[in-house]
Coordinates of C-alpha atoms in Angstrom, one line a residue:
X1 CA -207.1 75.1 235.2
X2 CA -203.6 73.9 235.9
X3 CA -203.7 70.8 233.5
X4 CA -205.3 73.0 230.7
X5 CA -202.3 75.8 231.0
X6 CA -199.9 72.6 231.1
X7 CA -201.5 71.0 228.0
X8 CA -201.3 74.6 226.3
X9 CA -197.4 74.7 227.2
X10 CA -197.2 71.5 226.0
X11 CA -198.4 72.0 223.1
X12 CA -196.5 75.4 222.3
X13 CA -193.0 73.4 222.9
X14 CA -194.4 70.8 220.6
X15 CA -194.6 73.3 217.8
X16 CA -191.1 75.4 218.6
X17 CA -189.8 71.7 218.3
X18 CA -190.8 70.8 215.5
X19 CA -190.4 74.3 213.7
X20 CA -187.0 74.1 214.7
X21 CA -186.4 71.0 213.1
X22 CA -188.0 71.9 209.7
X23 CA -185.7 74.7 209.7
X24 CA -182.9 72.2 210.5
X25 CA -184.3 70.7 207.6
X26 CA -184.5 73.4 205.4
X27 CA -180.9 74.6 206.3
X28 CA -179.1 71.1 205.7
X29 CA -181.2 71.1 202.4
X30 CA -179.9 74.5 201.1
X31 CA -176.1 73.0 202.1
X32 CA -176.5 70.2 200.0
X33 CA -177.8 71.9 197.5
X34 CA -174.7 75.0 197.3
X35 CA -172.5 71.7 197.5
X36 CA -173.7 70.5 195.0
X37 CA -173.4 73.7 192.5
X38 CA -169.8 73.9 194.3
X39 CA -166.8 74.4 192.1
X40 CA -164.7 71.1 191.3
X41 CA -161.3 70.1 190.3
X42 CA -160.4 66.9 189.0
X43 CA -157.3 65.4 187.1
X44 CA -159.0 62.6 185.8
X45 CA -160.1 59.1 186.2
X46 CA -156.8 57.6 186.5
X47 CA -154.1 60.1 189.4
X48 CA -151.0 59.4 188.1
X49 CA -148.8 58.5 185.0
X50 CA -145.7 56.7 184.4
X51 CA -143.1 59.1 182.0
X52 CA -140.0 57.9 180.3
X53 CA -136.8 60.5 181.8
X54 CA -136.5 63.1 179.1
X55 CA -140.3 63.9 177.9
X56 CA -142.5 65.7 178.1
X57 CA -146.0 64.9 180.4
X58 CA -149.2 66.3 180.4
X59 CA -150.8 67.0 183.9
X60 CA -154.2 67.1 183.3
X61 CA -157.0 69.2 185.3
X62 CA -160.6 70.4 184.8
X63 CA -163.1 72.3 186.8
X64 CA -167.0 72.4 186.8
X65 CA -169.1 74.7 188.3
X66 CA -173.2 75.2 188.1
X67 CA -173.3 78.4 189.7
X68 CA -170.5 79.9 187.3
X69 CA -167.2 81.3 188.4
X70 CA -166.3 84.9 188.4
X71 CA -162.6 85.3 189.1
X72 CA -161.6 81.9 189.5
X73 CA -158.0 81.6 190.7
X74 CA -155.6 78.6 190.1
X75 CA -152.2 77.3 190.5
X76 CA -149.9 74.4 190.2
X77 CA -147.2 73.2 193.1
X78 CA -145.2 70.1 193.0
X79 CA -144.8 68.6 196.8
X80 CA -141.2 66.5 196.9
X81 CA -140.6 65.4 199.9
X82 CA -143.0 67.5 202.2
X83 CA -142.0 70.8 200.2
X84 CA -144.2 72.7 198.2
X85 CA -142.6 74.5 194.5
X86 CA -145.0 77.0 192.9
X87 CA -145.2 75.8 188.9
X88 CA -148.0 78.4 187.7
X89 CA -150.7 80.6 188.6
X90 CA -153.4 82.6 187.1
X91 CA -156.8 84.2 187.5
X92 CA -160.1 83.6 184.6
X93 CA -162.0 86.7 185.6
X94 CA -165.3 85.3 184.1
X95 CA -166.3 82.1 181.8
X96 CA -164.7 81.8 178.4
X97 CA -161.6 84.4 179.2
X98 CA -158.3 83.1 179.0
X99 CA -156.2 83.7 181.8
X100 CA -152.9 85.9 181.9
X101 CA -150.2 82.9 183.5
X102 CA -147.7 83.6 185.8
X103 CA -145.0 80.9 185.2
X104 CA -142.7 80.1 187.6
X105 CA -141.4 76.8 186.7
X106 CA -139.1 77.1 183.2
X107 CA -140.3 73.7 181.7
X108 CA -143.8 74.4 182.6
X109 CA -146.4 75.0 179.5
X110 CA -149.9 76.1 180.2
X111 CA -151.8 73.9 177.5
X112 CA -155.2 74.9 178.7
X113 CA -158.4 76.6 178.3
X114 CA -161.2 78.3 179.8
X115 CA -163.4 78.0 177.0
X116 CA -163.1 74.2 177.9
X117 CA -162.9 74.6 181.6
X118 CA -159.0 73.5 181.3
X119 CA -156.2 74.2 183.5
X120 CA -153.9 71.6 182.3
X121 CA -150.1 72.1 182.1
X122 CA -147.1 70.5 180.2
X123 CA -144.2 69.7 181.5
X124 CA -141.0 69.3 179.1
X125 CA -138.0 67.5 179.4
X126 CA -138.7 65.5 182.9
X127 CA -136.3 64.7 184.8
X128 CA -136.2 61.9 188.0
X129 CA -136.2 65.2 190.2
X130 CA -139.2 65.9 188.6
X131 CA -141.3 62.4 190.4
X132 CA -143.3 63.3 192.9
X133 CA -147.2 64.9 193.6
X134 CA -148.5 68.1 191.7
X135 CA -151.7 69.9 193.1
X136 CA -154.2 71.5 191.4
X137 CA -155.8 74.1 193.2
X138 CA -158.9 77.0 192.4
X139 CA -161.0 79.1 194.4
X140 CA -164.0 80.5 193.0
X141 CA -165.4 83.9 194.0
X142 CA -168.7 83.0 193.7
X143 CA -168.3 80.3 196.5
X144 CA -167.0 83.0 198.9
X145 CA -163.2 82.0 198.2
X146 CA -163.5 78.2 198.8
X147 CA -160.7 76.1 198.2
X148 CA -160.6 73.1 195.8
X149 CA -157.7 71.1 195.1
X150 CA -156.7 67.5 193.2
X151 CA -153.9 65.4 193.3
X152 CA -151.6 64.1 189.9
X153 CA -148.4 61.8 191.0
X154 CA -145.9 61.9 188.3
X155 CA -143.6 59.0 188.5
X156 CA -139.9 59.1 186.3
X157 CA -138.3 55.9 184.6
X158 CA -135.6 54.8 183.0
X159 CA -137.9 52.8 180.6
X160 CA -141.4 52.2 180.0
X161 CA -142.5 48.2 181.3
X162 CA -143.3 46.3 178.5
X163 CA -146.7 44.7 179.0
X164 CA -146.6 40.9 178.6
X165 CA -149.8 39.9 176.7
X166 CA -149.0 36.1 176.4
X167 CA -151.8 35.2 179.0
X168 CA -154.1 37.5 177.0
X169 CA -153.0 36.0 173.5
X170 CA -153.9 32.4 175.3
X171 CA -157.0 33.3 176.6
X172 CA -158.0 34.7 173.4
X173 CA -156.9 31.9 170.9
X174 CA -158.8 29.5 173.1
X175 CA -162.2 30.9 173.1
X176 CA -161.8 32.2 169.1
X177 CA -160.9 28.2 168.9
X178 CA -164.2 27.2 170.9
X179 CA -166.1 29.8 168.9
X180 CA -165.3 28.6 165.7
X181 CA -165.9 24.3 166.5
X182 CA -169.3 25.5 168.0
X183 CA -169.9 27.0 164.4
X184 CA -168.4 24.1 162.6
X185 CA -170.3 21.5 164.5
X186 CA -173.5 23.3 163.9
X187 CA -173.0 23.6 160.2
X188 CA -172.2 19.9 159.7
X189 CA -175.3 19.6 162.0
X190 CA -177.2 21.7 159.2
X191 CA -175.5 19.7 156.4
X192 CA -176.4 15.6 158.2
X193 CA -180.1 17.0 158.6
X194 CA -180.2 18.1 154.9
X195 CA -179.2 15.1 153.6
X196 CA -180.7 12.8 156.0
X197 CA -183.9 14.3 154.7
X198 CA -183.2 14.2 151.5
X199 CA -182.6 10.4 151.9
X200 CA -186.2 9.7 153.5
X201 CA -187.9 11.3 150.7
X202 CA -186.0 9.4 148.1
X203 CA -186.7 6.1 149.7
X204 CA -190.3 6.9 150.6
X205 CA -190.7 7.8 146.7
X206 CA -188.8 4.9 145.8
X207 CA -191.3 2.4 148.3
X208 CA -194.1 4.1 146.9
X209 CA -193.3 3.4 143.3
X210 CA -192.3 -0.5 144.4
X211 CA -195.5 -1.0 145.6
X212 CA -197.3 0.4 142.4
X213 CA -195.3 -2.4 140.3
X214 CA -196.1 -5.3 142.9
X215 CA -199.8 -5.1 142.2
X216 CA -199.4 -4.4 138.4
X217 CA -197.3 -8.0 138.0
X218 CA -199.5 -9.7 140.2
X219 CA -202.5 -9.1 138.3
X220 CA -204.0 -5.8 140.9
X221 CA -205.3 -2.9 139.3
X222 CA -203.2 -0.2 139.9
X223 CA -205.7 2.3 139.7
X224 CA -209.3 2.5 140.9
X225 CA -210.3 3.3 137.3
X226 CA -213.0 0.7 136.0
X227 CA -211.4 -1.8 133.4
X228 CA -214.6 -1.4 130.8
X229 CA -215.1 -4.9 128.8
X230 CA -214.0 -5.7 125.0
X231 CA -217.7 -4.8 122.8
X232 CA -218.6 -8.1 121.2
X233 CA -218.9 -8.4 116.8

């Protein structure tokens, strides 16, 4: 009686185990999934940009969402030396709105869109106080406030590097140059077969045609025709 009831209780905290971790399973399943419908930022493939002192700069950012956003905040802050300076801000109460900015930054432009999920800014006449980090951020209602930021580093110059493309030019001229010998040699390859087979078949008519004579001049018929005698008177 005592091994059945242990067997039973066995059995019972088999199947609170194992319920528990489906709905372990089910849970971490439903995270991945909200994560991946989460609101994100991005400035691009490439972080950062070099800018000649005294342009203007684009700072680029973008935000995708597959649940939607519905009063989606943003701002812009430049960090210089451990200190943040609010640039912009506004709110994009639903999808295809444009927002109402709040600029705080006198050379700042908002060059963006909502209609193309664009929250890009220009910034005029840069200065080298202007190199450091600028942060993108947005929080979407939708996600329950969570914050979302990226990171554009604007560096200042005196002058723009000038690429040295000798190594390139090189590299180039060389294989163009292989290239084009590969192609020569194969058409003079194409043009020795032609004639080589046009020789042959001259001198194989030629031999046949010698042969022909040969026989004539030493008294072989030179067909198989029957030579039919002279009728006598």
């Amino acid at each position: 009686m005592e091994l059945h009831q242990g067997r039973r209780s066995f059995q019972h905290k088999c199947a609170r185990s194992g319920d528990t971790l489906y709905a372990g399973l089910v849970i971490t399943l439903l995270i991945g999934v909200w994560y991946a419908q989460a609101l994100e930022v991005s400035t691009g493939k490439v972080p950062f940009v070099e800018v000649l002192n005294g342009s203007s700069v684009l700072l680029p950012c973008t935000y995708t969402s597959c649940i939607g956003i519905k009063n989606l905040f943003f701002n812009w802050h430049f960090r210089s030396n451990g200190t943040l300076h609010k640039l912009c801000e506004a709110l994009i109460p639903a999808e295809g709105i444009e927002p109402k900015m709040h600029i705080d930054h006198n050379r700042v432009e908002f060059v963006g869109s909502s209609k193309r999920s664009n929250i890009s800014i220009l910034l005029h006449n840069v200065t080298f106080e202007d190199q450091g980090e600028y942060i993108c951020f947005a929080r979407n209602e939708k996600e329950k406030y969570r914050n979302h930021s990226a990171v554009f580093t604007l560096y200042v110059v005196e002058e723009l590097k000038v690429v040295d493309n000798t190594l390139t030019v090189v590299i180039v001229s060389v294989l163009g140059g292989a290239i084009g010998l590969i192609v020569l040699i194969m058409v003079i390859k194409a043009v020795v077969v032609a004639v080589l087979s046009k020789v042959q078949e001259k001198n194989k008519d030629c031999l046949v045609s010698s042969t022909g004579n040969d026989n004539t001049e030493n008294g072989l018929p030179a067909s198989k025709a029957d030579t039919k005698a002279t009728p006598k008177a």
